[in-house]
PDB file of C-alpha atoms in Angstrom:
ATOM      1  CA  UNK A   1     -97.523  68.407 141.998  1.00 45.00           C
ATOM      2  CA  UNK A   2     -93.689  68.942 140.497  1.00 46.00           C
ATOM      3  CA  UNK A   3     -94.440  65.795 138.310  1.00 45.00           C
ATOM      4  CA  UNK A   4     -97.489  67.222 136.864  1.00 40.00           C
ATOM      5  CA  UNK A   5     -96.371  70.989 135.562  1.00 43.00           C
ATOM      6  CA  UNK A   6     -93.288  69.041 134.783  1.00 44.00           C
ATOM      7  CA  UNK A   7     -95.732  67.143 132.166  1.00 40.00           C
ATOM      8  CA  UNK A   8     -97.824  70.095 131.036  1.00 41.00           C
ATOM      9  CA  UNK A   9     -94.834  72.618 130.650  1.00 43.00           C
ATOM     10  CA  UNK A  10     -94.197  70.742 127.032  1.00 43.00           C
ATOM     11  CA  UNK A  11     -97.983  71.272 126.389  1.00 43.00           C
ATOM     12  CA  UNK A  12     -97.670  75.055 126.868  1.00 44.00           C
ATOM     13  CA  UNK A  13     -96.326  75.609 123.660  1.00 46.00           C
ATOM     14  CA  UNK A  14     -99.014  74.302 121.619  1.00 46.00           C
ATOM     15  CA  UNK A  15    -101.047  76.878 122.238  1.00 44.00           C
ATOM     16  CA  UNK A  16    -101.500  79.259 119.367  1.00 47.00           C
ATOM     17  CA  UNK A  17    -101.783  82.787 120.170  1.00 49.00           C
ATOM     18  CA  UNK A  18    -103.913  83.923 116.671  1.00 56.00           C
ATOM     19  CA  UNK A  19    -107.064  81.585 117.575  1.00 53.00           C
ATOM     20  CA  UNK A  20    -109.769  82.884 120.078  1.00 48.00           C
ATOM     21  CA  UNK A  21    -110.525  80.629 123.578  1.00 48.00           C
ATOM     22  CA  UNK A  22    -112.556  78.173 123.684  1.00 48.00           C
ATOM     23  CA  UNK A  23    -115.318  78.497 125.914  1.00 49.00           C
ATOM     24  CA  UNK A  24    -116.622  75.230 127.484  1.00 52.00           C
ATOM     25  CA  UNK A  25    -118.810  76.269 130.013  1.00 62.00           C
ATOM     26  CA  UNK A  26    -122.870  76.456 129.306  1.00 65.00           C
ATOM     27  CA  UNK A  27    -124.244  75.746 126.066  1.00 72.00           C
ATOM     28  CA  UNK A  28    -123.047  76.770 122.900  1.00 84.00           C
ATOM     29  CA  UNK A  29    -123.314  79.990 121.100  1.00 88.00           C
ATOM     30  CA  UNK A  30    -126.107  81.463 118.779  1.00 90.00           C
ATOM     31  CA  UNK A  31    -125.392  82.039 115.555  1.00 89.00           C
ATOM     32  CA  UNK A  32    -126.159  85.718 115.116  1.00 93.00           C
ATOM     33  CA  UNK A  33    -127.166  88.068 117.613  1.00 96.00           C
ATOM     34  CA  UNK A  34    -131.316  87.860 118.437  1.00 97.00           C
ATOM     35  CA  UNK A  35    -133.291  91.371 118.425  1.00 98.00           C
ATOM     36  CA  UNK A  36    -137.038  91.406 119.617  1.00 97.00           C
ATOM     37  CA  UNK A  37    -139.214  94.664 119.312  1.00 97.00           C
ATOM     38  CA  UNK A  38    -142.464  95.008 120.934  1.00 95.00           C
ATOM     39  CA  UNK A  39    -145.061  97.712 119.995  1.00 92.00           C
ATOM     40  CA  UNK A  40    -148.064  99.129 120.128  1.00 89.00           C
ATOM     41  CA  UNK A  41    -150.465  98.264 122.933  1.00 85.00           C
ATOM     42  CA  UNK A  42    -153.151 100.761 124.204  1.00 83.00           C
ATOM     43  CA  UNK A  43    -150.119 102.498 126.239  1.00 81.00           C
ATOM     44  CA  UNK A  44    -147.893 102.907 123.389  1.00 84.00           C
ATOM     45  CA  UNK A  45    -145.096 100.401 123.929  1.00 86.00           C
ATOM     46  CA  UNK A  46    -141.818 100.484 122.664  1.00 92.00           C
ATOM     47  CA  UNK A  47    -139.590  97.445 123.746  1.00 95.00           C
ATOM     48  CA  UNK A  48    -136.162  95.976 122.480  1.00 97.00           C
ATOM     49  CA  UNK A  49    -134.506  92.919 123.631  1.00 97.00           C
ATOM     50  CA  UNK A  50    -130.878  92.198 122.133  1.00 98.00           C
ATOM     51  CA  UNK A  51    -130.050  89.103 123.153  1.00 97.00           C
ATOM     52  CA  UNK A  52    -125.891  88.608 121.856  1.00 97.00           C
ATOM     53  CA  UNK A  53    -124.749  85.264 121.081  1.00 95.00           C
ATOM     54  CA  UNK A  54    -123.518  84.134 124.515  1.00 95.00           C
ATOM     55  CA  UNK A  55    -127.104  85.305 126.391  1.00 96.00           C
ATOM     56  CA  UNK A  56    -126.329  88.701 127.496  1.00 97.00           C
ATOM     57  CA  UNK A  57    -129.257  90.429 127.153  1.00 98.00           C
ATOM     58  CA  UNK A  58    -130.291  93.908 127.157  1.00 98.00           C
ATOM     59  CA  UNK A  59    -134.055  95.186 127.509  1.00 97.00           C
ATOM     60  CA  UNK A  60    -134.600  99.207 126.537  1.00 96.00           C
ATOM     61  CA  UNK A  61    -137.915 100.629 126.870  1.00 93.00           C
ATOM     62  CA  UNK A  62    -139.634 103.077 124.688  1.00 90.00           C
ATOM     63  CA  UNK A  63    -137.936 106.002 127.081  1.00 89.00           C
ATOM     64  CA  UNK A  64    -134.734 104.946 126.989  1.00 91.00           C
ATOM     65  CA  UNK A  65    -133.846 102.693 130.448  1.00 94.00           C
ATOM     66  CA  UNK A  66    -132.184  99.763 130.064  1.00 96.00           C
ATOM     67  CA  UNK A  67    -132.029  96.682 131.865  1.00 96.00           C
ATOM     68  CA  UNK A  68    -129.153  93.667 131.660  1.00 97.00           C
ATOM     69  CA  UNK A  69    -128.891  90.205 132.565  1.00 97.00           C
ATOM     70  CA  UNK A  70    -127.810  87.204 131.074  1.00 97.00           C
ATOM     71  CA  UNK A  71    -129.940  83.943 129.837  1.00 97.00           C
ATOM     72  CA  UNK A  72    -129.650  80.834 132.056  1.00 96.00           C
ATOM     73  CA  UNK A  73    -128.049  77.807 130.235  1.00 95.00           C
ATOM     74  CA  UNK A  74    -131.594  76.114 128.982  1.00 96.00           C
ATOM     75  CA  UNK A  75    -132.765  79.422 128.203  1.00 97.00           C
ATOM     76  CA  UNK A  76    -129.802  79.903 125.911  1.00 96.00           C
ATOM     77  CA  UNK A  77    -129.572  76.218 124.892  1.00 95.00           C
ATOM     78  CA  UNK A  78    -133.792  76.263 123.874  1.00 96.00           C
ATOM     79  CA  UNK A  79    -133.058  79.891 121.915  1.00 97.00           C
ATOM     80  CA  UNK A  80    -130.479  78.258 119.841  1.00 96.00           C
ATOM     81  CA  UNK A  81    -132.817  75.559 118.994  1.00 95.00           C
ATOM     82  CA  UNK A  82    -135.907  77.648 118.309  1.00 96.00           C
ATOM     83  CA  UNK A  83    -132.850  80.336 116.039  1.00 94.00           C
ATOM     84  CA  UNK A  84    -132.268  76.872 114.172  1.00 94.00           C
ATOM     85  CA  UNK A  85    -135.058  75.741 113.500  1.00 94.00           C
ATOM     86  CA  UNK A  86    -136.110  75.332 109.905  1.00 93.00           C
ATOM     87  CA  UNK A  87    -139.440  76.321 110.013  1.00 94.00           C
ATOM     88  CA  UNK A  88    -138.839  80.046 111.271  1.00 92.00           C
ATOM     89  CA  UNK A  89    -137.189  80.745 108.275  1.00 89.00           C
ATOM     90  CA  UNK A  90    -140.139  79.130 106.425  1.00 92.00           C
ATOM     91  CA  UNK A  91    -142.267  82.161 109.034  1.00 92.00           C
ATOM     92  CA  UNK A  92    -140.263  84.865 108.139  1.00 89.00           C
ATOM     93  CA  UNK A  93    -140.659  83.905 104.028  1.00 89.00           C
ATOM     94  CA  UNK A  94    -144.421  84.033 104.568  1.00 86.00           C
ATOM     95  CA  UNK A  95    -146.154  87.213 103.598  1.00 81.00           C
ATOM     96  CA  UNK A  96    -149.473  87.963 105.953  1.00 74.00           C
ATOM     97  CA  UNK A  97    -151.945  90.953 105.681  1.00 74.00           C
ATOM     98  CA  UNK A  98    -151.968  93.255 108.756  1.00 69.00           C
ATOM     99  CA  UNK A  99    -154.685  92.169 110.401  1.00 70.00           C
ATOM    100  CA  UNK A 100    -157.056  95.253 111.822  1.00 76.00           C
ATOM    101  CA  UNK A 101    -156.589  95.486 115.309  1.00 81.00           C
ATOM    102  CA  UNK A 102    -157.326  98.088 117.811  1.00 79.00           C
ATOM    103  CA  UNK A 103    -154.693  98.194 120.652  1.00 83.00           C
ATOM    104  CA  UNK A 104    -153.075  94.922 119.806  1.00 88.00           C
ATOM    105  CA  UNK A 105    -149.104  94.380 120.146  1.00 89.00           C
ATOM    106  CA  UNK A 106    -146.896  94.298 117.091  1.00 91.00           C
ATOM    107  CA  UNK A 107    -143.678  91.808 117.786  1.00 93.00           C
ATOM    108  CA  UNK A 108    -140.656  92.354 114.803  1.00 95.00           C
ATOM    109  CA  UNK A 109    -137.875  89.928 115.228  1.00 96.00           C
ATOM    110  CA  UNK A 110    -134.313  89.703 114.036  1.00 95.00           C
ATOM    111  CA  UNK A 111    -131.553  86.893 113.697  1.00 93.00           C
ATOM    112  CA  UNK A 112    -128.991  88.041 111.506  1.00 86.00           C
ATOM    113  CA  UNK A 113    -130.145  89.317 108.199  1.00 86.00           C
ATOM    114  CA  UNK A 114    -133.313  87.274 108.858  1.00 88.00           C
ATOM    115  CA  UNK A 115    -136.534  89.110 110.012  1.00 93.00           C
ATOM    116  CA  UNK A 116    -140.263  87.770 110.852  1.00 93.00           C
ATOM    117  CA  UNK A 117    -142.983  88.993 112.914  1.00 91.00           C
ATOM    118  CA  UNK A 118    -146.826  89.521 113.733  1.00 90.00           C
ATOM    119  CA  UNK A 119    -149.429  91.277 115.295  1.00 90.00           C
ATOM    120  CA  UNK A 120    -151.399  89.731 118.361  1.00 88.00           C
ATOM    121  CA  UNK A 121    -154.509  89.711 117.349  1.00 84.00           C
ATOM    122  CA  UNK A 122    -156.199  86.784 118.904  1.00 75.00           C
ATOM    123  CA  UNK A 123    -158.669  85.656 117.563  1.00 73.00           C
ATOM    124  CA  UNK A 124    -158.577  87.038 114.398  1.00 69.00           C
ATOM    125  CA  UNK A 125    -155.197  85.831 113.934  1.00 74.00           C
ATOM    126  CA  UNK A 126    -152.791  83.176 114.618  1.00 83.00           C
ATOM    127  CA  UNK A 127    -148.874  83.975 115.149  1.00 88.00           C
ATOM    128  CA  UNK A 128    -146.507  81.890 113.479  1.00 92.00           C
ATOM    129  CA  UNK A 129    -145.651  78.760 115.829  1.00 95.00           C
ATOM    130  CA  UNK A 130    -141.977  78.811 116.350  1.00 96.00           C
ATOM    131  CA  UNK A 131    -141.610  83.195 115.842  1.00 95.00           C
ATOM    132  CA  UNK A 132    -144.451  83.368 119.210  1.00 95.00           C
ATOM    133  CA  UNK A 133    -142.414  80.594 120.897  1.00 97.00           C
ATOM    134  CA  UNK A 134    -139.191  82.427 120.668  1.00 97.00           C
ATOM    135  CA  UNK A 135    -141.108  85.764 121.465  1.00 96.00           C
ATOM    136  CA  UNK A 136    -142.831  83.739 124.725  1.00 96.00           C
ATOM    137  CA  UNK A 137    -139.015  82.896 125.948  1.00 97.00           C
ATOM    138  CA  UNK A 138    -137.531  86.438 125.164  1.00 97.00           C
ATOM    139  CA  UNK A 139    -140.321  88.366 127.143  1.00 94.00           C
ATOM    140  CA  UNK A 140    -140.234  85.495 130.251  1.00 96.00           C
ATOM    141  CA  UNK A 141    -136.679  85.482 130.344  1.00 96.00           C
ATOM    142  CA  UNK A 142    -135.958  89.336 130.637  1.00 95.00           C
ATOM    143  CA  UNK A 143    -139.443  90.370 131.909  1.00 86.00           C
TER     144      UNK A 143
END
């Protein structure tokens, strides 16, 4: 044991005090912080989901409680691919009509500057692949 701190003491001082840990454990970060809202609805509802760049998450409902918890690894690892993908960007560019719904949910999403959403308003309209798959994890995940 005296033979190996003998060998790392030398490494101790390559350490530089200015740069931020690494962190090794789970999968990496995303790139910006992920914010889903959730409205409408025949009850009126009014969710956010923040989901920060590690996977803590916070869910706030339209009166103000708040639940936390924190994405599992291949939740995490799955939102940073969906985040990356090239075609939501290609979503969010896309400008759709507001389709005439009675009742139906609204979902507005945010990565970084970046925003996208729609309205579900099956059948009358289809939601932009990779925006509804991101919106399907968020609302499984913190439930």
């Amino acid at each position: 044991m005296a033979a190996v701190a003998a060998l790392l003491v030398p490494l101790a001082g390559c350490a530089r005090a200015d740069e931020p840990p690494v962190i090794t454990d789970g999968p990496p970060p995303l790139a910006a912080e992920v914010v889903l809202e959730k409205s409408g609805g025949i009850a009126g509802v009014t969710d956010t989901v923040r989901v920060e760049p590690h996977g803590q998450w916070t869910r706030t409902d339209r009166a103000g409680a708040s639940r936390e918890g924190r994405l599992s690894d291949t939740e995490l690892a799955r939102l940073r691919q969906l985040t990356a993908d090239p075609r939501l960007a290609a979503e969010a560019a896309v400008t759709v009509p507001p389709p005439m719904c009675a009742d139906a949910f609204t979902y507005r999403l945010t990565i970084g500057p970046n925003q996208v959403g729609y309205v579900d308003c099956p059948p009358k309209a289809t939601p932009p692949a990779v925006t509804a798959q991101v919106v399907d994890l968020l609302n499984g995940a913190t439930g």
